[in-house]
mmCIF file of C-alpha atoms and ligand atoms in Angstrom:
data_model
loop_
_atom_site.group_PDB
_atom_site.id
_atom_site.type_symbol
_atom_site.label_atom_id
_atom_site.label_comp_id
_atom_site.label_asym_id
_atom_site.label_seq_id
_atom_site.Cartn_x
_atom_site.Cartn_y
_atom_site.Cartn_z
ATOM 1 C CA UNK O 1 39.420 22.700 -7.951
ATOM 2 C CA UNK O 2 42.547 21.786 -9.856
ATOM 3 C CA UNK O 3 44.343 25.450 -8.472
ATOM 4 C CA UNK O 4 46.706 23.537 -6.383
ATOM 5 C CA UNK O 5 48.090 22.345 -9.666
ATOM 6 C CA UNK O 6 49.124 25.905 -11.371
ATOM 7 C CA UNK O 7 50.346 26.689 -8.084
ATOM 8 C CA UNK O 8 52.829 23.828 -7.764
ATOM 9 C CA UNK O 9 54.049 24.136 -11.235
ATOM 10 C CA UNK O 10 54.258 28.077 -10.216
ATOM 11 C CA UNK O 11 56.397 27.122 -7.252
ATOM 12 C CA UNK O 12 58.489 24.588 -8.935
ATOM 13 C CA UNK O 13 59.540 27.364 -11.936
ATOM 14 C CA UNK O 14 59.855 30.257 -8.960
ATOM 15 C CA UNK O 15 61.969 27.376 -6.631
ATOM 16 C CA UNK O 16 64.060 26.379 -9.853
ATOM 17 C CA UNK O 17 64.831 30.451 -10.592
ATOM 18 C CA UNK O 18 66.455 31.129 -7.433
ATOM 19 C CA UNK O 19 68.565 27.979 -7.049
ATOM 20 C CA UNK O 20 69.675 29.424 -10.520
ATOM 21 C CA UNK O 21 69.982 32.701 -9.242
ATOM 22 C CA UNK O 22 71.833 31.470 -6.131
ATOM 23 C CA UNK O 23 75.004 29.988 -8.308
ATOM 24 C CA UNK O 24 76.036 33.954 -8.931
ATOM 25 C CA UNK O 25 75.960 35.120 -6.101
ATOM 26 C CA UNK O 26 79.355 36.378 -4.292
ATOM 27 C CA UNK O 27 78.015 37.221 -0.415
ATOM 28 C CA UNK O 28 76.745 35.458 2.440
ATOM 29 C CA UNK O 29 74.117 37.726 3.154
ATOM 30 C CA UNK O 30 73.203 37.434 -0.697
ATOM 31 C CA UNK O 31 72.822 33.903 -0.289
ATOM 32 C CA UNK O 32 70.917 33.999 3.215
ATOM 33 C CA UNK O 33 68.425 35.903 1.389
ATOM 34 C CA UNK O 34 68.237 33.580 -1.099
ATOM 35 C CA UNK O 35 67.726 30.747 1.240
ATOM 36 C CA UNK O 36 64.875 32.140 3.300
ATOM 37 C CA UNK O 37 63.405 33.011 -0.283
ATOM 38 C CA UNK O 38 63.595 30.066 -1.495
ATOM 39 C CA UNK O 39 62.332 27.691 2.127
ATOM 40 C CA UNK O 40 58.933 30.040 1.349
ATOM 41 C CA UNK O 41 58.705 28.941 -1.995
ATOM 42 C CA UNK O 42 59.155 25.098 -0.568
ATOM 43 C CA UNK O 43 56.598 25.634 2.389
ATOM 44 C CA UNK O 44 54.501 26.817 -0.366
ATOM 45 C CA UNK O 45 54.853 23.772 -1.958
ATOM 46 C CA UNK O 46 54.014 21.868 0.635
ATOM 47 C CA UNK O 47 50.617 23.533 0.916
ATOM 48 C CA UNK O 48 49.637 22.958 -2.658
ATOM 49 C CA UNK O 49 50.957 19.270 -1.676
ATOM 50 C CA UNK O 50 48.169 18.900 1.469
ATOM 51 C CA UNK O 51 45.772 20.680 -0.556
ATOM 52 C CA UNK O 52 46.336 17.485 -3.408
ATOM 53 C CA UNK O 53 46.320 15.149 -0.945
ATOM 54 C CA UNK O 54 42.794 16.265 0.248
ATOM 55 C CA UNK O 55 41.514 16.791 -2.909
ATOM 56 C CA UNK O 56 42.260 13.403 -3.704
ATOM 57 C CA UNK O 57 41.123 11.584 -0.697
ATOM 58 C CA UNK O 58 37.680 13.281 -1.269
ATOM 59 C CA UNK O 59 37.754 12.372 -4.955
ATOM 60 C CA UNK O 60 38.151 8.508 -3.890
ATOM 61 C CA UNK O 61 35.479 8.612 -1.364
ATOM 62 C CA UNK O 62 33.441 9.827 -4.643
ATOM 63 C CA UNK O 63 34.218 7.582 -6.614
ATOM 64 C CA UNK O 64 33.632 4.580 -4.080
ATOM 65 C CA UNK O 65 30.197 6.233 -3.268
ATOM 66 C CA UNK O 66 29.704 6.603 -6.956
ATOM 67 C CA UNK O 67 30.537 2.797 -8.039
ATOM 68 C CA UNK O 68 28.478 1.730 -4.827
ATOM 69 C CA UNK O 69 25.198 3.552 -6.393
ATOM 70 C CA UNK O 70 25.994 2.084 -9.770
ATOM 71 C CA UNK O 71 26.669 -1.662 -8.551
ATOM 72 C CA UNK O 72 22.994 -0.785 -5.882
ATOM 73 C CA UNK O 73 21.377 0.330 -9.796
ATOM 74 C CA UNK O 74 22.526 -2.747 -11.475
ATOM 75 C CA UNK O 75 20.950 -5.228 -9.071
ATOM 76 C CA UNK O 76 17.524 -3.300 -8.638
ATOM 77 C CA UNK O 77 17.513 -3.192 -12.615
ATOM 78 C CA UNK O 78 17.614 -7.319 -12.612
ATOM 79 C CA UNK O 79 15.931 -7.299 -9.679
ATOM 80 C CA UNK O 80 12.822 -5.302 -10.658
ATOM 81 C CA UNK O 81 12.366 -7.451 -13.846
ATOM 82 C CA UNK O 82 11.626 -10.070 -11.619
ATOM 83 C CA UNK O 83 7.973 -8.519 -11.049
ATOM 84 C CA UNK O 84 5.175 -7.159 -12.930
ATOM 85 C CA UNK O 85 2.545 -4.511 -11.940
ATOM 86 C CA UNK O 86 -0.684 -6.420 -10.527
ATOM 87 C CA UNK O 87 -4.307 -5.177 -10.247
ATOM 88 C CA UNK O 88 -5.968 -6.207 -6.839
ATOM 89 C CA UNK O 89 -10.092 -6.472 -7.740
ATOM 90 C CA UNK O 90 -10.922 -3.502 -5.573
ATOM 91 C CA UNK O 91 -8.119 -1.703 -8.063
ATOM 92 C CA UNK O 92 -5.216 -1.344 -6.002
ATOM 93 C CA UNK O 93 -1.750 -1.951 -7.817
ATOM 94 C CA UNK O 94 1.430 -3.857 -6.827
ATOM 95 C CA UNK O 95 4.153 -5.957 -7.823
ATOM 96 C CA UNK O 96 3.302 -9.192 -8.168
ATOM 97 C CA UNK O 97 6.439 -11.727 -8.846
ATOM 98 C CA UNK O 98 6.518 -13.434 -12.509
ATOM 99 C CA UNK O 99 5.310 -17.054 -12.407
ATOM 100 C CA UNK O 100 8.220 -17.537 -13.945
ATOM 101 C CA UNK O 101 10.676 -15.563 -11.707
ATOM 102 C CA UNK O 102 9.156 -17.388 -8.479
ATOM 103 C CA UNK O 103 10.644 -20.824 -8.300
ATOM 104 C CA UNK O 104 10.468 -22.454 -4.720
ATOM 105 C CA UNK O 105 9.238 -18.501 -3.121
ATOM 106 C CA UNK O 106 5.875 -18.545 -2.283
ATOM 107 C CA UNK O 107 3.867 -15.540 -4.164
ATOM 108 C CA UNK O 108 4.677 -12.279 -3.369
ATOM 109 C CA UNK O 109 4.095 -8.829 -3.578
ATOM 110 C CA UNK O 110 6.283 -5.782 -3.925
ATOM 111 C CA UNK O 111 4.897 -2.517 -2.838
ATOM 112 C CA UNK O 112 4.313 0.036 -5.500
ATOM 113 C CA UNK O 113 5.261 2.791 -4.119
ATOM 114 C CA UNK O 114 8.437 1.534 -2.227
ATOM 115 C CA UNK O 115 9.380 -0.176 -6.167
ATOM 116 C CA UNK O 116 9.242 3.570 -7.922
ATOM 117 C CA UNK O 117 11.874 4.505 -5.304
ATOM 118 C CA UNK O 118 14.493 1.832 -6.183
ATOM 119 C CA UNK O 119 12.931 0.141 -2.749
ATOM 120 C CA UNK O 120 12.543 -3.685 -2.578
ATOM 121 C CA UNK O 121 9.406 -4.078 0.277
ATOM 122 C CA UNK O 122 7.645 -7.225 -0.003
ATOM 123 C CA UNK O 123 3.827 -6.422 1.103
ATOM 124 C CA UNK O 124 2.435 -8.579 4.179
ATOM 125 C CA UNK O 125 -1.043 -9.954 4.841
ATOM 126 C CA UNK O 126 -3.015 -8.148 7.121
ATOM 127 C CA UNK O 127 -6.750 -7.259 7.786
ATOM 128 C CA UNK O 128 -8.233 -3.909 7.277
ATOM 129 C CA UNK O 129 -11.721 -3.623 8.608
ATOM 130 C CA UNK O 130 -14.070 -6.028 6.334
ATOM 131 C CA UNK O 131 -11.142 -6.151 4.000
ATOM 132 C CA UNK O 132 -8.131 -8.763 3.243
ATOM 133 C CA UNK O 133 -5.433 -6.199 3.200
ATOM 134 C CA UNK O 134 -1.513 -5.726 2.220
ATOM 135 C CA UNK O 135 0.677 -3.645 4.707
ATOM 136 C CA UNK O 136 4.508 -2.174 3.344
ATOM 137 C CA UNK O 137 6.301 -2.395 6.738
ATOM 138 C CA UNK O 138 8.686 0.248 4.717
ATOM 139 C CA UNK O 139 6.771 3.052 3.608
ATOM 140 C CA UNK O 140 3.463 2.013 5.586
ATOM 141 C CA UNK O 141 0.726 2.134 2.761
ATOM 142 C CA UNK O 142 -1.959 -0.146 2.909
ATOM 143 C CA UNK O 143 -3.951 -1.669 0.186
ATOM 144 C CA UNK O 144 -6.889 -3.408 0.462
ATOM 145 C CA UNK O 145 -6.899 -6.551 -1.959
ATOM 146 C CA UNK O 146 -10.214 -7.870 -1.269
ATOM 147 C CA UNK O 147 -13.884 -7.810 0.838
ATOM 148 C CA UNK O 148 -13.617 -10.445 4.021
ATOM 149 C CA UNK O 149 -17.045 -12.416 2.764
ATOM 150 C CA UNK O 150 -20.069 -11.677 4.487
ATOM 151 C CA UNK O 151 -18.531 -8.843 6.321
ATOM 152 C CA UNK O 152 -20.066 -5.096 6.235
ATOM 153 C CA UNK O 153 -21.126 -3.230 3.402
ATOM 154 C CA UNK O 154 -19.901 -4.689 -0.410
ATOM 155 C CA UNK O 155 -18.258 -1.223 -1.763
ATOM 156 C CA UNK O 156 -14.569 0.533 -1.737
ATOM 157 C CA UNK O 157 -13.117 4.016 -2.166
ATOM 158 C CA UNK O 158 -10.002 4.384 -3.207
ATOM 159 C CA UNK O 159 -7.320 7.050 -2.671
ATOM 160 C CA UNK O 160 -4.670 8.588 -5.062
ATOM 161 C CA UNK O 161 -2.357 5.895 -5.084
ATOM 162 C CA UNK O 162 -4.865 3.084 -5.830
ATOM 163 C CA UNK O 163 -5.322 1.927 -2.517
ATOM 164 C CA UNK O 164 -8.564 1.650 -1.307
ATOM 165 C CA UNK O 165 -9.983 2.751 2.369
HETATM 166 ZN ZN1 LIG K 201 6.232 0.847 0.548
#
């Protein structure tokens, strides 16, 4: 990663030689030799320069990216201790909000799944069947929260994530 480096000190020390070099020399055509010798040793140079240059440019866009995760963590981490986990009475699980978190929002929910992935989804209302049900718009998992009273048969199954169907 860092070769451009040892190659630019390598040119500077090979670059610095022949302008030593050149100071003894007693021809022209000693000299021109000298000359073209040393304009390789500068285009070299200039390589190892673009090559830093484009090292570094990636490197920032890293570190940007990097800091923009890390700032994304930091909210979700004060964000997330807003809720806690919440058993519907057919068994299904979500985040509920803290009574004490809520203030002037009406109660929520937070889908489970979406809130293991670092993935605020509030849950909406919906019907499912004979059941009062909660939809994630984001991951689309459904869990049923409750039977619609005096609506079909009173029993539930319930899949591997705790919702029921
Ligand atoms: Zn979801």
């Amino acid at each position: 990663m860092m070769d451009w480096v040892m190659g630019a000190y390598g040119g500077i020390k090979t670059a610095t030689d022949i302008t030593q070099s050149m100071l003894t020399l007693k021809t022209d055509a000693a000299v021109t030799t000298k000359v073209i010798e040393l304009n390789g040793v500068l285009l070299g140079l200039q390589g190892q320069l673009n090559n830093a240059h484009t090292e570094h440019t990636a490197l920032a866009s890293r570190i940007r990216d990097l800091e923009s995760e890390v700032a994304q963590f930091k909210r979700w981490e004060e964000e997330k201790g807003r809720y806690q986990l919440h058993q519907f009475p057919l068994g299904a699980l979500a985040y509920c909000i803290k009574p004490e978190m809520q203030g002037t929002e009406p109660l929520h929910y937070l889908c489970s799944n979406c809130y293991q992935k670092t993935v605020k989804s509030l849950l909406q209302a919906c019907e499912d069947g004979w059941y009062k049900a909660l939809k994630c718009h984001h991951c689309d998992s459904l869990i049923r929260t409750e039977k619609i009273p005096d609506s079909g048969p009173n029993f539930a199954f319930f899949d591997n994530n705790g919702g029921a169907f």
